[in-house]
Amino acid sequence: MNKEKLKNLLESIKNNEIEVDEAMKVIEDLPYKELDFAKIDTHRELRVGYPEVIYGEGKTTEQVVKIIEFMLSKDNNILVTRATKEMYEEVKKICPEANYNELARTITIRKRDDKVTDSYIAIVSAGTSDLPVVEEAAETAMIFGNKVVKITDVGVAGIHRLFDKLNIIREAKVVIVVAGMEGALASVIGGLIDKPLIAVPTSVGYGASFGGISALLCMLNSCASGVSVVNIDNGFGAAYNASIINKL
Amino acid sequence: MNKEKLKNLLESIKNNEIEVDEAMKVIEDLPYKELDFAKIDTHRELRVGYPEVIYGEGKTTEQVVKIIEFMLSKDNNILVTRATKEMYEEVKKICPEANYNELARTITIRKRDDKVTDSYIAIVSAGTSDLPVVEEAAETAMIFGNKVVKITDVGVAGIHRLFDKLNIIREAKVVIVVAGMEGALASVIGGLIDKPLIAVPTSVGYGASFGGISALLCMLNSCASGVSVVNIDNGFGAAYNASIINKL
Amino acid sequence: MNKEKLKNLLESIKNNEIEVDEAMKVIEDLPYKELDFAKIDTHRELRVGYPEVIYGEGKTTEQVVKIIEFMLSKDNNILVTRATKEMYEEVKKICPEANYNELARTITIRKRDDKVTDSYIAIVSAGTSDLPVVEEAAETAMIFGNKVVKITDVGVAGIHRLFDKLNIIREAKVVIVVAGMEGALASVIGGLIDKPLIAVPTSVGYGASFGGISALLCMLNSCASGVSVVNIDNGFGAAYNASIINKL
Amino acid sequence: MNKEKLKNLLESIKNNEIEVDEAMKVIEDLPYKELDFAKIDTHRELRVGYPEVIYGEGKTTEQVVKIIEFMLSKDNNILVTRATKEMYEEVKKICPEANYNELARTITIRKRDDKVTDSYIAIVSAGTSDLPVVEEAAETAMIFGNKVVKITDVGVAGIHRLFDKLNIIREAKVVIVVAGMEGALASVIGGLIDKPLIAVPTSVGYGASFGGISALLCMLNSCASGVSVVNIDNGFGAAYNASIINKL
Amino acid sequence: MNKEKLKNLLESIKNNEIEVDEAMKVIEDLPYKELDFAKIDTHRELRVGYPEVIYGEGKTTEQVVKIIEFMLSKDNNILVTRATKEMYEEVKKICPEANYNELARTITIRKRDDKVTDSYIAIVSAGTSDLPVVEEAAETAMIFGNKVVKITDVGVAGIHRLFDKLNIIREAKVVIVVAGMEGALASVIGGLIDKPLIAVPTSVGYGASFGGISALLCMLNSCASGVSVVNIDNGFGAAYNASIINKL
Amino acid sequence: MNKEKLKNLLESIKNNEIEVDEAMKVIEDLPYKELDFAKIDTHRELRVGYPEVIYGEGKTTEQVVKIIEFMLSKDNNILVTRATKEMYEEVKKICPEANYNELARTITIRKRDDKVTDSYIAIVSAGTSDLPVVEEAAETAMIFGNKVVKITDVGVAGIHRLFDKLNIIREAKVVIVVAGMEGALASVIGGLIDKPLIAVPTSVGYGASFGGISALLCMLNSCASGVSVVNIDNGFGAAYNASIINKL
Amino acid sequence: MNKEKLKNLLESIKNNEIEVDEAMKVIEDLPYKELDFAKIDTHRELRVGYPEVIYGEGKTTEQVVKIIEFMLSKDNNILVTRATKEMYEEVKKICPEANYNELARTITIRKRDDKVTDSYIAIVSAGTSDLPVVEEAAETAMIFGNKVVKITDVGVAGIHRLFDKLNIIREAKVVIVVAGMEGALASVIGGLIDKPLIAVPTSVGYGASFGGISALLCMLNSCASGVSVVNIDNGFGAAYNASIINKL
Amino acid sequence: MNKEKLKNLLESIKNNEIEVDEAMKVIEDLPYKELDFAKIDTHRELRVGYPEVIYGEGKTTEQVVKIIEFMLSKDNNILVTRATKEMYEEVKKICPEANYNELARTITIRKRDDKVTDSYIAIVSAGTSDLPVVEEAAETAMIFGNKVVKITDVGVAGIHRLFDKLNIIREAKVVIVVAGMEGALASVIGGLIDKPLIAVPTSVGYGASFGGISALLCMLNSCASGVSVVNIDNGFGAAYNASIINKL
């Protein structure tokens, strides 16, 4: 829509050739939806039951507490990722029902009991050292209202453990695979299932694992076709993705 | 199932307490499904209409022709990615209805007219140099039976072009974003939609783009939460992922 | 502005409480400028005399010719970067006054004689192998209407050559420094002048120059404070930046 | 000037054809300005009101205090970057009017009230974790006598926040964009404005952000043409650049 | 084995043509060994005398103690690698005969006195800083029942020290070479012996040793043909490999 | 032995206090074995039946022909790796019984029929594009007198193909695993067997496979303990290692 | 010299207290030697017999011929490095006595027979593929008037070959070590000699040699103390360094 | 020399056909010098006055004290690099005349007053943060008996400071340049002098200096020909090299 058309439209209003409500729809269709999608975003969140998410890293305890204080006035569930225990201690003072998952480093506050999905997200991990990322993913998926099944310690070094659990993995609607070191688990599972698979490389390992680069590259180069990848240790991002897919 | 249960089962057969056919079903349920899931895989492919996929790179024209010759005896659609024109010329001799998309470097052969999905995959790209990856993704998604909408040349350098197309992108069931150079398009779209987004970094660029590393890192670090990433220039993998999600 | 205010505004028009022109100004202030800035961009280009720029790499000769064909209908100067000689041969057929700078790999078409700036951009380079990037920068700056002074082959291996030219460099309004290998020239000049300095690392060198990474890192770490950096071999980007500054 | 001319000049002195003072000016113009430009540099700094800048990292508190002690005898404003709180405590003892910006890690001492520029530098940042770099840039720009406008937390994940502030950004004379993670904000703003844009990648992020490499590469590869880049977390360098441009 | 053969087998049982125990052996040979090889693995370990190995890094002291508590009920030797002293203190409380090698960071518990091999593994190292990796390799090899000879501090900077020990190295059945910095020792020994050589790069060094990358690359590129490589600082992995070979 | 002792020894000869033959043994024990081990090396090669090996890359056809011409006078088998077809054409002229394996890029000349080992080396590979490396390894192992079993195209994307072949792999004396892309096959096999496993990463792949780095890192970080690694595409080195082990 | 002293000097001229010629010498000693040292450089070259050096890479044949044409008017020896055969063919037309070393890729023209040094530079290399770099170093050192001794193919895989030549190496005044792959030769020789050692990593190798990075890192991390390093394949630079040292 | 010749020689002694002393010279020429060069090395050190050097990093205080205890029985000067203050406190107890340079992190013990060289080593550095490396180099060079001149804080950001000191640098016999950040100082000085220049990159800097990689690459790619490089922060290695050259 250019200026001329807009002027014509407004003059049509003036001349009573068009109703105000009809004109409004047209103007709302203009690109200023950019202002609007802020609101749409808010609506969407209320609608799909996503809590506000606070990324705790690089924030002070005071900042986190202030943000939560504001959020508590709303009806949303609240999730803080990469939260320190100290943050939790302060949050508990203004919100005693807050929960802290030490392994996941998450604070969660449930203000509504959202309906949980029937279909589930399977979170599969290679070794015990990958558990913090598994837990972050699980806390994220659960507060977003997803049913979650965790299958841990099924790394390829003892692949029979994986096969025992294959049915549970195959029946999930979407699968998150969490693995460090060489990250081969994503490829192996990717070759065995027919579901979206989100791979999370972890920084578990030493030497040439280079803080997760080895697992990241392994997953990006997976010879199994149905694998997509998120950032190293990004359990939250994987769960956010999985939740969107699980609710399709 | 452990040895004891197996022994009991076999003795039940011996004692005519169970029929051989029934026993067979149980034994087939044992973990040697690993042998079996090859067949299951085949079934799955027939069922969901996925064609066999041949990765042409590193194969000789003769090898590709021989594989296709064998496949033509089956009822599947056929897709060859990273195919050279020379491969196509030879394939056409044994299968005149084969199609070649030169930009995508794909050969496709449709032996069945599969039902196309109602929901669609949006493939969004930043610049004209990203088109080969867009086309590979589109050919892949289409031969898998997906409806595809392409929105090209909407890179962030002229972001208003993107906003014009935002509604089409938002109404897709899953979105593929293809971008080289700095790959910022994935983050921008990721912040505007509520659908699964699969980002494909491309090797488009020069200097510090390092053959796609810059775009890859950008996408992995996206501040928008719903972004997952596949390998550089991997249009096929993105479409394979998107197809799984689109058919959920 | 929210919906209510918009409705009130439209009803004011209807009721003749406000003039259409006045209402238009308000509505134009709404964020749909995002659609608008496409136009603004166009206006800006006409106003500041910037030609349309075509990035030739990754485009076919046909695509480039078609884009130029369309552009020739407008009154703008035209610049194609990373253009092959073959592209130029074809462009010349539809536009005989097109020029080709083989070193710069640029095609330029001047349809207007824009006023050239009084202040000038100094383009300083280290060695003869850096000349292609110098030329790309110079062609870009000149077709944007800037006065350009080139000072080449003043690398730090023979630093006295640089000092001979220091006055010319100091009197520029903005300085572009083009250097490969170790890229030290940017730091040396940066420590001697009081003007904005845009450094362009080039891929000149071998071995541990890693295609320009060495020069890039050197420039990013410059101990001289007034140095900013563009991509490896990006003569165009440096000149674009310099032109904006030169016209402030 | 060659030897012959120099000889002629000296003989003119001898022959009283030229005054010593006049001859001195000529000889001072000879390339030994290299000794001289130290003084010129000093003059320039007095003239443009730039304070002496001390890079605190790698210096002991004692060293910093001694340098400041010496500087206090001059009439300049003083800036210490990367200063620890301990440094500040000691500096305050000899200069009670010293200020410390904890977030920016800067010590500033204003000994003169320089005139502030009419035009302003806009410092735009993506997330709250980028604030330390924003603050370092702001403190630097301000003590150099620039008017500064900060626009924070407008990252591309919620791009509408950015559009709300676009007018303020567009009216700046020069724009600094500070962003970590994928650094896409620089490209987006670069595509929307017609002013010099200096991008500062930050080390904010984790995993594949590799301490700022991801943002750095993203910015260097920006598809928006008017973007130049400084070192990771180098708020000081960006502001120094911006100040030079703002005062042109 | 296909379905038909399986059906025939089961019908043979039913018809008493084959004994249940004999049939079981056949069925156990079916691919469900994947479930089974967990057990086979256990058997193999009992047979070759390999202890259970616990990787201590990333595990809490409590986790390690619980795993050992369970293992003590079995008749195996126990090895914990990357164990902290704190872990050892707790382990000692439930198993006073546990040993701690502080340099190797290993806890070992010998519950059986396995026969030690006649042939030996030579562990050769370059400098004193490589000793922790040497010790980890030695502890691993010894608890696996191998005879071990350590030859330390024979780096190439004083190559005559190496030649003095060459006979001892040549008479080993398999050789482990541990070296940091430039890792040249592996190539030098590899050119002098006719035995399998497993090279372990260490993170010893500074600057451009990049935490072991330099030694790793050196060893991977060894011009001596008989060199294979394990991860940086992976003394355990080298010894595990060497033990398999030593017991062939 | 120092000069004094040597002098005493010689004087003992002179004084007939020691026999010449006895003295010789002592002197031969001196470190001039360094001259000697050249001979020892030659003997060793004759003894273990290793052919001379020529690395063809970076050599001219003339150089290769001349080296072979010399070697043909000896009784050894001959192996040229990385040989071009052109080299082979020239070699055939002076040695018609030379063989060329085009895939492996090897020339082999058998002058003796060495006894082949009873135990075998299993060479397992992931995809068809890995075949050149498989063939180089096989040609090397065979001309060294080893029995070889090749198991190709059993990558983890279809892991059941691997399980079908597991028994053959388990019965080998040493296993070579050849894989590109993410290289996960080494970890999976490493977790299933109890034999030395030498992993060869290949440069097969694209994008983030970075010419084999992805597979290399994956293999170095294998969570399976018995895996050691050689250089990218180094089929020769893996076979050389395997041959040493196979002949222990 | 400060302004005051300069003024005094000029006044002394005016007052005839000093002769013009004497004053000139003093003024020439002023820091404008920066202009002057160009001349000094020329003098130095004439004095030490260094030829002009032309780096051929990135220059056109025409450019090289023109530079040589100019140089032929002077009395210097001429060296072109990284010269193509085509360059040589053209140079020969204007200077029939020009020599071309195809392996070294150097053109040399001897216009004077400079005295050759008594002491010599030893150039030691690991394998035959390193010969081009050896030859470039040798041609450079020789045209600079140095005696050169080449010791090739003494890589550490057969270290006895090296020991045979150790005396020749030890008697050199300065040693250049040229090696690719793992570059261990520099460390081994560095531990055996008491002379300056300049190491040249070469791009010889494949896979994880990464175009010379492996050898470069190996040499930089050499545990032998007396090793310094130049760029990958930089035979010229090593010889230039060695020549300066050899002539001390 | 082969066995036969050796036997003949020994029989000649027995038969008094040759004198023992003459025979000894021949036998000493045999390759067992490899055993001997240990002794030669010792002699060389005594002769040139080099102290024993202990690399403190990765050693315990106890280890360092023990090594020094042993060394004190010899007549050599002693140098410990990378020594902690704690090490020094313990060393002082057994050797009160030990000195500690805290900046250099060196312990030195002078047991002999070696003659100091007439020629000197110039150690030039860019910034104050490079001082620890300067000091390590200076302590090393001085205890090796070299005259040392330090010229600090002459980085290229204020290049006139360098020119003031150029004469002192030019008159050195060998020059060490220590610089972090972009390391341009080595190129600048390399272009101005005619002496061997050893460049030491330092880890000074932040962001894209990557712990010294930027300076390292810059120095390796120096366009000035006479520059060779040692490891990052390796002041010791540079001084060791310089000392060898200074004493030629």
Tab-separated table of N, CA and C in Angstrom, chain C residues 194 225-226, chain D residues 44-45 47-54 77-81 108-110 112-117 121 136-148 235-247:
chain	number	residue	atom	x	y	z
C	194	ASP	N	44.811	11.136	12.398
C	194	ASP	CA	43.701	11.491	13.277
C	194	ASP	C	42.396	11.472	12.486
C	225	SER	N	44.202	3.027	18.049
C	225	SER	CA	42.798	2.988	18.458
C	225	SER	C	41.803	3.217	17.333
C	226	GLY	N	42.155	4.009	16.336
C	226	GLY	CA	41.144	4.436	15.360
C	226	GLY	C	40.990	3.539	14.154
D	44	ARG	N	47.381	17.835	19.134
D	44	ARG	CA	46.082	17.382	18.646
D	44	ARG	C	45.176	16.984	19.806
D	45	GLU	N	45.739	16.294	20.741
D	45	GLU	CA	44.917	15.845	21.855
D	45	GLU	C	44.396	17.018	22.663
D	47	ARG	N	43.891	19.895	21.512
D	47	ARG	CA	42.976	20.620	20.644
D	47	ARG	C	41.586	19.958	20.602
D	48	VAL	N	41.545	18.651	20.345
D	48	VAL	CA	40.249	17.984	20.193
D	48	VAL	C	39.684	17.511	21.521
D	49	GLY	N	40.403	17.797	22.611
D	49	GLY	CA	39.857	17.473	23.920
D	49	GLY	C	39.902	16.007	24.273
D	50	TYR	N	40.724	15.224	23.610
D	50	TYR	CA	40.827	13.804	23.961
D	50	TYR	C	41.643	13.666	25.228
D	51	PRO	N	41.164	12.890	26.167
D	51	PRO	CA	41.948	12.653	27.370
D	51	PRO	C	43.034	11.629	27.062
D	52	GLU	N	44.017	11.560	27.923
D	52	GLU	CA	44.937	10.445	27.862
D	52	GLU	C	44.171	9.187	28.235
D	53	VAL	N	44.469	8.072	27.594
D	53	VAL	CA	43.767	6.824	27.882
D	53	VAL	C	44.757	5.801	28.410
D	54	ILE	N	44.406	5.172	29.527
D	54	ILE	CA	45.251	4.129	30.123
D	54	ILE	C	44.518	2.802	30.021
D	77	ASN	N	41.385	15.598	30.656
D	77	ASN	CA	40.524	14.575	31.239
D	77	ASN	C	41.261	13.237	31.178
D	78	ILE	N	40.921	12.349	32.065
D	78	ILE	CA	41.642	11.074	32.153
D	78	ILE	C	40.647	9.926	32.069
D	79	LEU	N	41.033	8.900	31.313
D	79	LEU	CA	40.205	7.696	31.181
D	79	LEU	C	41.082	6.477	31.421
D	80	VAL	N	40.656	5.594	32.329
D	80	VAL	CA	41.289	4.276	32.488
D	80	VAL	C	40.265	3.223	32.088
D	81	THR	N	40.600	2.373	31.116
D	81	THR	CA	39.701	1.277	30.754
D	81	THR	C	40.192	-0.011	31.409
D	108	THR	N	37.109	7.535	35.364
D	108	THR	CA	37.170	8.795	34.612
D	108	THR	C	37.405	9.954	35.566
D	109	ILE	N	38.230	10.886	35.112
D	109	ILE	CA	38.491	12.104	35.889
D	109	ILE	C	38.325	13.295	34.958
D	110	ARG	N	37.383	14.157	35.266
D	110	ARG	CA	37.107	15.319	34.427
D	110	ARG	C	37.796	16.537	35.002
D	112	ARG	N	38.382	19.251	32.890
D	112	ARG	CA	37.880	20.362	32.088
D	112	ARG	C	36.468	20.020	31.673
D	113	ASP	N	35.633	21.019	31.503
D	113	ASP	CA	34.305	20.755	30.966
D	113	ASP	C	34.291	21.089	29.488
D	114	ASP	N	34.674	20.106	28.680
D	114	ASP	CA	34.696	20.311	27.235
D	114	ASP	C	33.286	20.471	26.719
D	115	LYS	N	33.189	21.196	25.625
D	115	LYS	CA	31.895	21.351	24.953
D	115	LYS	C	31.461	20.000	24.393
D	116	VAL	N	30.204	19.675	24.588
D	116	VAL	CA	29.697	18.407	24.072
D	116	VAL	C	29.159	18.619	22.659
D	117	THR	N	29.337	17.622	21.807
D	117	THR	CA	28.880	17.731	20.409
D	117	THR	C	27.373	17.873	20.336
D	121	ILE	N	26.210	10.068	19.118
D	121	ILE	CA	26.553	8.678	18.808
D	121	ILE	C	25.491	7.800	19.429
D	136	GLU	N	31.387	0.719	28.495
D	136	GLU	CA	32.754	1.133	28.173
D	136	GLU	C	32.746	2.086	26.985
D	137	ALA	N	31.940	1.747	25.982
D	137	ALA	CA	31.834	2.623	24.809
D	137	ALA	C	31.266	3.980	25.202
D	138	ALA	N	30.237	3.971	26.045
D	138	ALA	CA	29.588	5.227	26.423
D	138	ALA	C	30.534	6.113	27.235
D	139	GLU	N	31.205	5.529	28.211
D	139	GLU	CA	32.133	6.320	29.029
D	139	GLU	C	33.236	6.926	28.147
D	140	THR	N	33.728	6.117	27.207
D	140	THR	CA	34.773	6.601	26.311
D	140	THR	C	34.264	7.759	25.457
D	141	ALA	N	33.111	7.550	24.840
D	141	ALA	CA	32.576	8.584	23.956
D	141	ALA	C	32.291	9.862	24.731
D	142	MET	N	31.770	9.732	25.937
D	142	MET	CA	31.394	10.914	26.700
D	142	MET	C	32.614	11.702	27.171
D	143	ILE	N	33.625	11.014	27.647
D	143	ILE	CA	34.792	11.771	28.117
D	143	ILE	C	35.539	12.412	26.950
D	144	PHE	N	35.284	11.913	25.734
D	144	PHE	CA	35.841	12.547	24.534
D	144	PHE	C	34.964	13.720	24.075
D	145	GLY	N	33.887	14.005	24.833
D	145	GLY	CA	33.075	15.168	24.523
D	145	GLY	C	31.935	14.915	23.562
D	146	ASN	N	31.519	13.653	23.415
D	146	ASN	CA	30.426	13.341	22.509
D	146	ASN	C	29.116	13.201	23.258
D	147	LYS	N	28.040	13.646	22.626
D	147	LYS	CA	26.709	13.340	23.115
D	147	LYS	C	26.425	11.885	22.770
D	148	VAL	N	25.850	11.138	23.709
D	148	VAL	CA	25.636	9.701	23.522
D	148	VAL	C	24.185	9.353	23.806
D	235	GLY	N	34.713	-2.047	23.312
D	235	GLY	CA	33.843	-0.878	23.369
D	235	GLY	C	34.633	0.414	23.245
D	236	PHE	N	35.813	0.439	23.841
D	236	PHE	CA	36.654	1.626	23.775
D	236	PHE	C	37.003	1.967	22.313
D	237	GLY	N	37.479	0.960	21.578
D	237	GLY	CA	37.888	1.208	20.192
D	237	GLY	C	36.736	1.698	19.325
D	238	ALA	N	35.553	1.109	19.535
D	238	ALA	CA	34.392	1.537	18.755
D	238	ALA	C	34.070	2.992	19.039
D	239	ALA	N	34.123	3.366	20.322
D	239	ALA	CA	33.800	4.741	20.691
D	239	ALA	C	34.862	5.712	20.187
D	240	TYR	N	36.098	5.286	20.213
D	240	TYR	CA	37.182	6.129	19.709
D	240	TYR	C	36.955	6.425	18.222
D	241	ASN	N	36.673	5.372	17.472
D	241	ASN	CA	36.328	5.522	16.053
D	241	ASN	C	35.131	6.451	15.872
D	242	ALA	N	34.085	6.153	16.615
D	242	ALA	CA	32.847	6.924	16.466
D	242	ALA	C	33.089	8.387	16.783
D	243	SER	N	33.923	8.646	17.777
D	243	SER	CA	34.206	10.019	18.160
D	243	SER	C	34.916	10.769	17.025
D	244	ILE	N	35.892	10.107	16.412
D	244	ILE	CA	36.580	10.739	15.271
D	244	ILE	C	35.573	11.115	14.192
D	245	ILE	N	34.668	10.171	13.885
D	245	ILE	CA	33.677	10.429	12.832
D	245	ILE	C	32.695	11.501	13.276
D	246	ASN	N	32.232	11.406	14.514
D	246	ASN	CA	31.234	12.353	15.014
D	246	ASN	C	31.750	13.787	14.989
D	247	LYS	N	33.063	13.959	15.095
D	247	LYS	CA	33.641	15.305	15.144
D	247	LYS	C	34.125	15.782	13.796
